[in-house]
Coordinates of C-alpha atoms in Angstrom, one line a residue:
M1 CA -19.4 -9.6 28.7
P2 CA -20.0 -7.0 25.9
T3 CA -22.6 -7.7 23.4
P4 CA -21.7 -8.6 19.7
A5 CA -22.9 -5.1 18.7
E6 CA -20.6 -3.5 21.3
K7 CA -17.6 -5.6 20.2
K8 CA -18.1 -4.5 16.6
R9 CA -18.5 -0.9 17.6
Y10 CA -15.3 -0.8 19.6
M11 CA -13.4 -2.7 17.0
T12 CA -14.6 -0.3 14.3
A13 CA -13.2 2.5 16.5
A14 CA -9.9 0.7 16.6
I15 CA -9.8 0.3 12.8
R16 CA -10.7 3.9 12.3
L17 CA -7.7 4.9 14.5
A18 CA -5.4 2.5 12.7
R19 CA -6.2 4.2 9.4
K20 CA -4.6 7.4 10.7
G21 CA -1.2 5.8 10.3
R22 CA -1.6 5.2 6.5
G23 CA 1.5 6.0 4.6
M24 CA 3.6 6.5 7.8
V25 CA 4.1 3.1 9.4
S26 CA 5.1 0.8 6.5
P27 CA 6.6 -1.8 6.5
N28 CA 4.9 -2.2 9.9
P29 CA 1.1 -2.9 10.0
L30 CA -1.6 -0.3 10.7
V31 CA -2.8 -0.8 14.2
G32 CA -5.4 1.0 16.4
A33 CA -6.4 0.2 20.0
V34 CA -9.1 1.3 22.4
I35 CA -9.5 0.5 26.1
V36 CA -13.0 0.2 27.4
Q37 CA -14.0 0.4 31.1
G38 CA -17.7 0.2 32.0
N39 CA -18.9 0.5 28.4
K40 CA -16.9 3.7 28.0
I41 CA -13.7 4.3 26.0
V42 CA -11.1 5.4 28.5
G43 CA -8.0 5.2 26.4
S44 CA -7.1 5.0 22.7
G45 CA -4.1 5.2 20.4
Y46 CA -2.6 4.1 17.1
H47 CA 0.8 3.4 15.5
H48 CA 1.9 6.8 14.2
F49 CA 5.1 6.1 12.4
Y50 CA 7.6 3.4 11.7
G51 CA 10.0 2.9 14.6
G52 CA 7.6 4.7 17.0
P53 CA 5.5 3.5 19.9
H54 CA 2.8 0.9 19.0
A55 CA -0.9 1.5 19.4
E56 CA -1.2 -0.3 22.7
V57 CA 1.4 2.0 24.3
Y58 CA -0.5 5.1 23.3
A59 CA -3.8 3.6 24.5
L60 CA -2.4 2.6 27.9
K61 CA -0.8 6.0 28.3
S62 CA -4.1 7.7 27.8
A63 CA -6.0 5.3 30.0
R64 CA -3.5 5.3 32.9
E65 CA -4.9 3.5 36.0
R66 CA -8.3 3.1 34.3
A67 CA -6.8 0.3 32.2
R68 CA -6.8 -2.1 35.2
G69 CA -9.7 -4.5 34.8
A70 CA -10.7 -3.0 31.5
D71 CA -11.1 -4.5 28.0
L72 CA -8.7 -3.9 25.1
Y73 CA -9.9 -3.8 21.5
I74 CA -7.2 -4.0 18.8
N75 CA -7.3 -5.0 15.2
L76 CA -4.0 -7.0 15.2
E77 CA -2.4 -9.4 17.7
P78 CA -0.1 -7.5 20.1
C79 CA 3.6 -8.1 19.5
C80 CA 5.6 -10.2 22.0
H81 CA 9.2 -9.7 20.7
H82 CA 11.8 -7.1 21.0
G83 CA 12.1 -5.0 17.7
K84 CA 12.4 -1.3 17.5
T85 CA 10.2 -1.1 20.6
P86 CA 9.7 -3.5 23.6
P87 CA 7.0 -6.2 23.5
C88 CA 3.5 -4.8 23.8
T89 CA 2.3 -7.9 25.6
D90 CA 4.5 -7.1 28.6
A91 CA 3.0 -3.6 28.9
L92 CA -0.6 -5.0 28.6
I93 CA 0.1 -7.6 31.3
K94 CA 1.6 -5.0 33.6
S95 CA -1.4 -2.7 33.1
G96 CA -3.9 -5.1 34.5
I97 CA -6.0 -5.4 31.3
R98 CA -8.7 -8.0 32.0
R99 CA -9.8 -9.0 28.5
A100 CA -8.5 -8.5 25.0
F101 CA -10.7 -8.6 21.9
I102 CA -8.5 -9.0 18.8
G103 CA -9.3 -8.7 15.1
I104 CA -6.8 -11.1 13.6
S105 CA -3.6 -12.8 14.6
D106 CA -0.3 -11.3 13.4
P107 CA 1.0 -13.2 10.3
N108 CA 4.5 -12.2 11.2
P109 CA 6.3 -15.5 12.1
L110 CA 7.9 -13.7 15.1
V111 CA 4.5 -13.0 16.6
S112 CA 1.9 -15.3 15.1
G113 CA 0.0 -16.9 18.0
K114 CA 2.8 -16.2 20.5
G115 CA 1.4 -12.9 21.6
L116 CA -2.0 -14.5 22.2
R117 CA -0.5 -17.3 24.2
K118 CA 1.5 -14.9 26.4
L119 CA -1.6 -12.9 27.2
R120 CA -3.6 -16.1 28.0
E121 CA -0.8 -17.4 30.3
A122 CA -1.0 -14.2 32.2
G123 CA -4.7 -14.7 32.9
I124 CA -6.0 -12.3 30.3
E125 CA -9.2 -13.5 28.5
I126 CA -8.8 -13.5 24.7
E127 CA -11.3 -13.4 21.9
T128 CA -10.3 -13.2 18.3
G129 CA -12.1 -12.8 15.0
I130 CA -14.0 -9.6 15.6
L131 CA -14.5 -7.9 12.2
Q132 CA -11.7 -10.1 10.9
D133 CA -12.5 -9.4 7.2
E134 CA -12.2 -5.6 7.8
C135 CA -9.0 -6.1 9.8
R136 CA -7.4 -8.2 7.0
L137 CA -8.4 -5.6 4.3
L138 CA -6.9 -2.9 6.4
N139 CA -3.5 -4.6 6.4
E140 CA -3.6 -6.4 3.1
A141 CA -0.3 -4.9 2.0
F142 CA 1.5 -5.8 5.2
I143 CA 0.1 -9.4 5.2
K144 CA 1.4 -10.1 1.7
Y145 CA 4.7 -8.4 2.4
I146 CA 5.4 -10.3 5.7
T147 CA 4.3 -13.7 4.4
Q148 CA 5.6 -13.7 0.9
N149 CA 8.5 -11.2 1.1
I150 CA 7.2 -9.2 -1.9
P151 CA 5.2 -6.0 -2.0
F152 CA 1.5 -5.7 -2.5
V153 CA 1.0 -4.1 -5.9
V154 CA -1.9 -2.0 -7.2
L155 CA -2.2 -1.2 -10.9
K156 CA -3.9 2.2 -11.4
L157 CA -5.1 3.3 -14.9
A158 CA -7.3 6.1 -16.1
A159 CA -9.1 5.7 -19.4
T160 CA -12.0 6.9 -21.4
L161 CA -15.2 4.8 -21.8
D162 CA -13.7 3.2 -24.9
G163 CA -10.7 2.1 -22.9
K164 CA -8.1 4.6 -24.2
I165 CA -5.4 6.1 -22.0
A166 CA -4.2 8.5 -24.7
T167 CA -5.0 9.8 -28.1
A168 CA -3.1 8.7 -31.2
T169 CA -0.9 11.7 -30.8
G170 CA 0.0 10.7 -27.2
D171 CA -2.1 13.4 -25.5
S172 CA -3.5 12.2 -22.1
R173 CA -4.0 15.3 -20.0
W174 CA -6.4 15.2 -18.4
I175 CA -8.6 12.1 -18.9
S176 CA -9.9 11.8 -15.4
G177 CA -11.5 14.6 -13.4
E178 CA -10.3 16.5 -10.4
A179 CA -11.9 14.1 -7.8
A180 CA -10.1 11.1 -9.3
R181 CA -6.8 13.0 -9.4
R182 CA -7.1 13.9 -5.7
L183 CA -7.7 10.2 -4.9
V184 CA -4.7 9.2 -6.9
H185 CA -2.5 11.7 -5.0
R186 CA -3.8 10.3 -1.7
L187 CA -2.9 6.8 -2.9
R188 CA 0.6 8.0 -3.7
S189 CA 0.9 9.4 -0.2
E190 CA -0.2 6.1 1.3
A191 CA 2.0 3.9 -0.9
D192 CA 5.7 3.2 -0.3
A193 CA 6.5 3.6 -3.9
V194 CA 5.0 4.6 -7.3
L195 CA 6.3 2.8 -10.4
V196 CA 6.2 3.9 -14.0
G197 CA 7.9 2.9 -17.2
S198 CA 10.3 5.0 -19.2
G199 CA 7.6 5.4 -21.9
T200 CA 5.5 7.3 -19.4
V201 CA 8.4 9.5 -18.5
L202 CA 9.1 10.3 -22.1
A203 CA 5.5 11.0 -22.9
D204 CA 4.3 12.8 -19.8
D205 CA 7.4 13.9 -17.8
P206 CA 5.5 13.3 -14.5
Q207 CA 6.4 14.4 -11.0
L208 CA 4.8 11.4 -9.3
T209 CA 4.3 13.4 -6.0
A210 CA 1.3 13.7 -3.7
R211 CA 1.1 17.5 -4.1
H212 CA -2.7 17.6 -4.5
Y213 CA -3.3 15.6 -1.3
S214 CA -3.8 17.7 1.8
G215 CA -4.0 15.0 4.5
A216 CA -2.1 15.3 7.8
N217 CA 0.2 12.4 6.8
R218 CA 1.0 13.7 3.3
K219 CA 4.3 12.4 2.0
N220 CA 5.9 11.7 -1.3
P221 CA 6.5 8.1 -2.3
V222 CA 9.7 6.6 -3.5
R223 CA 9.6 7.0 -7.3
I224 CA 10.6 4.0 -9.4
I225 CA 11.2 4.1 -13.2
V226 CA 11.5 0.8 -15.1
D227 CA 13.9 1.6 -17.8
T228 CA 15.7 -1.3 -19.6
R229 CA 18.0 0.9 -21.7
L230 CA 18.1 4.1 -19.6
R231 CA 16.0 6.3 -21.9
T232 CA 15.0 8.6 -19.1
P233 CA 16.1 12.1 -20.0
L234 CA 18.5 13.8 -17.7
S235 CA 16.3 16.9 -17.9
S236 CA 13.1 15.0 -16.7
Q237 CA 11.3 16.3 -13.6
L238 CA 12.0 13.0 -11.9
L239 CA 15.8 13.4 -12.2
R240 CA 15.8 17.1 -11.6
T241 CA 14.2 16.4 -8.2
A242 CA 16.0 13.2 -7.3
H243 CA 18.1 14.8 -4.6
E244 CA 14.9 15.8 -2.8
I245 CA 12.7 12.7 -3.3
K246 CA 14.1 9.2 -3.4
T247 CA 14.1 8.0 -7.0
I248 CA 15.2 4.6 -8.3
I249 CA 15.8 3.6 -11.9
A250 CA 15.5 -0.2 -12.4
T251 CA 17.5 -1.2 -15.4
T252 CA 19.5 -4.1 -16.8
Q253 CA 23.1 -4.9 -17.8
Q254 CA 22.1 -3.4 -21.2
A255 CA 22.2 0.1 -19.7
P256 CA 25.1 2.3 -20.9
K257 CA 27.6 2.9 -18.1
S258 CA 28.1 6.5 -19.1
K259 CA 24.4 7.2 -18.6
I260 CA 24.4 5.4 -15.3
A261 CA 27.1 7.8 -14.0
K262 CA 25.2 10.9 -15.1
I263 CA 22.0 9.7 -13.5
T264 CA 23.6 8.9 -10.2
Q265 CA 25.2 12.4 -10.2
R266 CA 21.7 13.8 -10.2
G267 CA 20.9 11.9 -7.0
A268 CA 18.9 8.9 -8.4
E269 CA 19.7 5.3 -7.5
I270 CA 20.4 2.7 -10.1
S271 CA 19.2 -0.9 -9.5
I272 CA 20.6 -3.4 -11.9
V273 CA 18.0 -6.2 -12.3
S274 CA 18.3 -9.3 -14.4
S275 CA 16.4 -9.2 -17.7
R276 CA 13.6 -11.4 -18.9
N277 CA 12.4 -11.4 -22.5
G278 CA 14.6 -8.4 -23.2
R279 CA 13.2 -6.2 -20.4
V280 CA 13.5 -5.7 -16.6
D281 CA 12.3 -8.9 -14.8
L282 CA 9.5 -7.4 -12.7
K283 CA 9.3 -10.3 -10.3
R284 CA 12.9 -10.0 -9.4
L285 CA 12.4 -6.2 -9.1
M286 CA 9.6 -6.8 -6.6
R287 CA 11.9 -9.0 -4.5
H288 CA 14.6 -6.4 -4.6
L289 CA 12.2 -3.7 -3.5
A290 CA 11.0 -5.8 -0.6
K291 CA 14.5 -6.1 0.7
Q292 CA 14.5 -2.3 0.9
G293 CA 11.4 -2.3 3.1
I294 CA 9.0 -1.4 0.3
A295 CA 5.8 -3.2 1.0
Y296 CA 3.2 -1.3 -1.0
V297 CA 3.7 -0.3 -4.7
V298 CA 1.3 1.6 -7.0
I299 CA 1.9 1.1 -10.7
E300 CA 1.0 4.1 -12.8
G301 CA 2.6 3.0 -16.1
G302 CA 1.4 3.0 -19.6
S303 CA -0.2 0.1 -21.6
E304 CA 3.0 -1.9 -22.1
L305 CA 4.2 -1.8 -18.5
S306 CA 0.6 -2.6 -17.4
A307 CA 0.6 -5.6 -19.7
A308 CA 4.0 -6.8 -18.5
A309 CA 2.9 -6.5 -14.8
L310 CA -0.3 -8.4 -15.4
H311 CA 1.5 -11.0 -17.5
D312 CA 4.2 -11.5 -14.8
G313 CA 1.6 -12.0 -12.1
I314 CA 2.8 -9.2 -9.8
V315 CA -0.5 -7.2 -9.6
D316 CA -2.7 -7.9 -6.7
K317 CA -5.4 -5.2 -7.2
V318 CA -6.6 -2.9 -10.0
L319 CA -8.0 0.6 -9.8
F320 CA -9.4 1.6 -13.1
F321 CA -10.8 5.1 -13.5
Y322 CA -13.2 5.6 -16.4
A323 CA -14.1 9.1 -17.6
P324 CA -17.3 9.9 -19.6
K325 CA -15.3 10.6 -22.8
I326 CA -14.8 8.7 -26.0
I327 CA -11.5 9.1 -28.0
G328 CA -11.8 6.5 -30.7
G329 CA -9.0 5.7 -33.2
S330 CA -7.4 2.4 -33.9
H331 CA -4.0 3.9 -33.1
A332 CA -5.0 5.5 -29.8
R333 CA -3.4 3.8 -26.8
S334 CA -5.4 1.2 -25.0
M335 CA -5.2 0.5 -21.3
V336 CA -3.3 -2.8 -21.5
G337 CA -1.0 -3.5 -24.4
G338 CA 1.2 -6.5 -25.1
K339 CA 0.1 -9.5 -27.1
G340 CA -2.9 -10.2 -25.1
V341 CA -4.5 -13.7 -24.7
P342 CA -5.5 -15.9 -27.6
R343 CA -8.8 -17.0 -26.0
I344 CA -11.4 -15.5 -23.7
S345 CA -10.9 -18.5 -21.4
D346 CA -7.3 -17.3 -20.9
A347 CA -8.3 -13.8 -19.7
I348 CA -7.1 -12.7 -16.4
S349 CA -10.1 -12.7 -14.0
V350 CA -10.8 -9.9 -11.5
T351 CA -12.8 -10.7 -8.4
N352 CA -14.5 -8.9 -5.5
V353 CA -15.3 -6.0 -7.8
H354 CA -16.6 -2.7 -6.5
Y355 CA -17.7 0.5 -8.2
K356 CA -17.6 4.1 -7.0
K357 CA -18.6 7.4 -8.5
L358 CA -15.9 10.1 -8.3
G359 CA -17.2 13.3 -9.7
E360 CA -18.1 12.4 -13.3
D361 CA -15.8 9.4 -13.3
I362 CA -16.3 5.8 -12.3
L363 CA -13.8 3.9 -10.3
V364 CA -13.7 0.1 -10.8
E365 CA -11.8 -1.7 -8.1
G366 CA -11.0 -5.4 -7.8
Y367 CA -8.5 -8.1 -7.1
V368 CA -6.5 -10.0 -9.7
N369 CA -6.7 -13.7 -9.7
N370 CA -3.1 -14.8 -10.3
S371 CA -3.8 -18.5 -9.7

């Protein structure tokens, strides 16, 4: 039996492999697998892209006959149902794997516990819970999506030390430094979609691409504009490139039909969402996006969209970048607008907070308590 240190080492290797699939496998989970024979890794693999072979298949293929009597380390319970690929449990049983060390069970109701039971019934020894916190963090977006049928949402904002995201004249380029911008482009590449409000489109005319990320899995996310009255200019960069990159405008029945026709002609999709308090109902929008297989959304909106998203309780995680600059001005835009809360006791709390230095900037990362 491997030691606790060995189990952690091999599970860490599986997690590291799983990360290689970021941005490519959603709405499937990130999964990595290693096969160990005689304290030596003889096979490894990860889930490369949605619809493709799972991590176990790649690991078994690389191990070949050395899988017989070996140990499997995998961050997520193997699947036992027919989806886009055959059940991985069948392949593992056929291979002669002796033991399986698994990070966490699969929260998908089609799998949860059933894969473990099938392996045990075939005589394979099972141990779960190895680096389970790290395994859950790796697939936090998938876990929320598969259990609640709504996307995992990250709110990203860049501000000065005094909490301003733009000057009183609207100038906001560039608040954060190059290292922070590179990280944001990596986040875009890993996300299923990036969401902004029409105010951001009017003020910044963004592209919302991952052009400054150079990773092997670089891709552009689906771009979503929350635009209650269809103020997005037809000449905006987002609409000029809508035929090349999937672009969705979420609007309401208040939107003029003539503008809808012009926008769709440019290749963008229009999603009519019910309104709430005179604007797009963000909770309903999230459910609509989930039905399209969008499991991970990054919000890069301005202060009003940020306030609405926090108020509606759709934000799971915040990434706030602070630059060593001070703008000042009572009319300069703050990070979060809206009416705010009347009392400190009503403030939205952020837990499990971490800090990171990125060039001259500071990243504050934490989870929003929506309870």
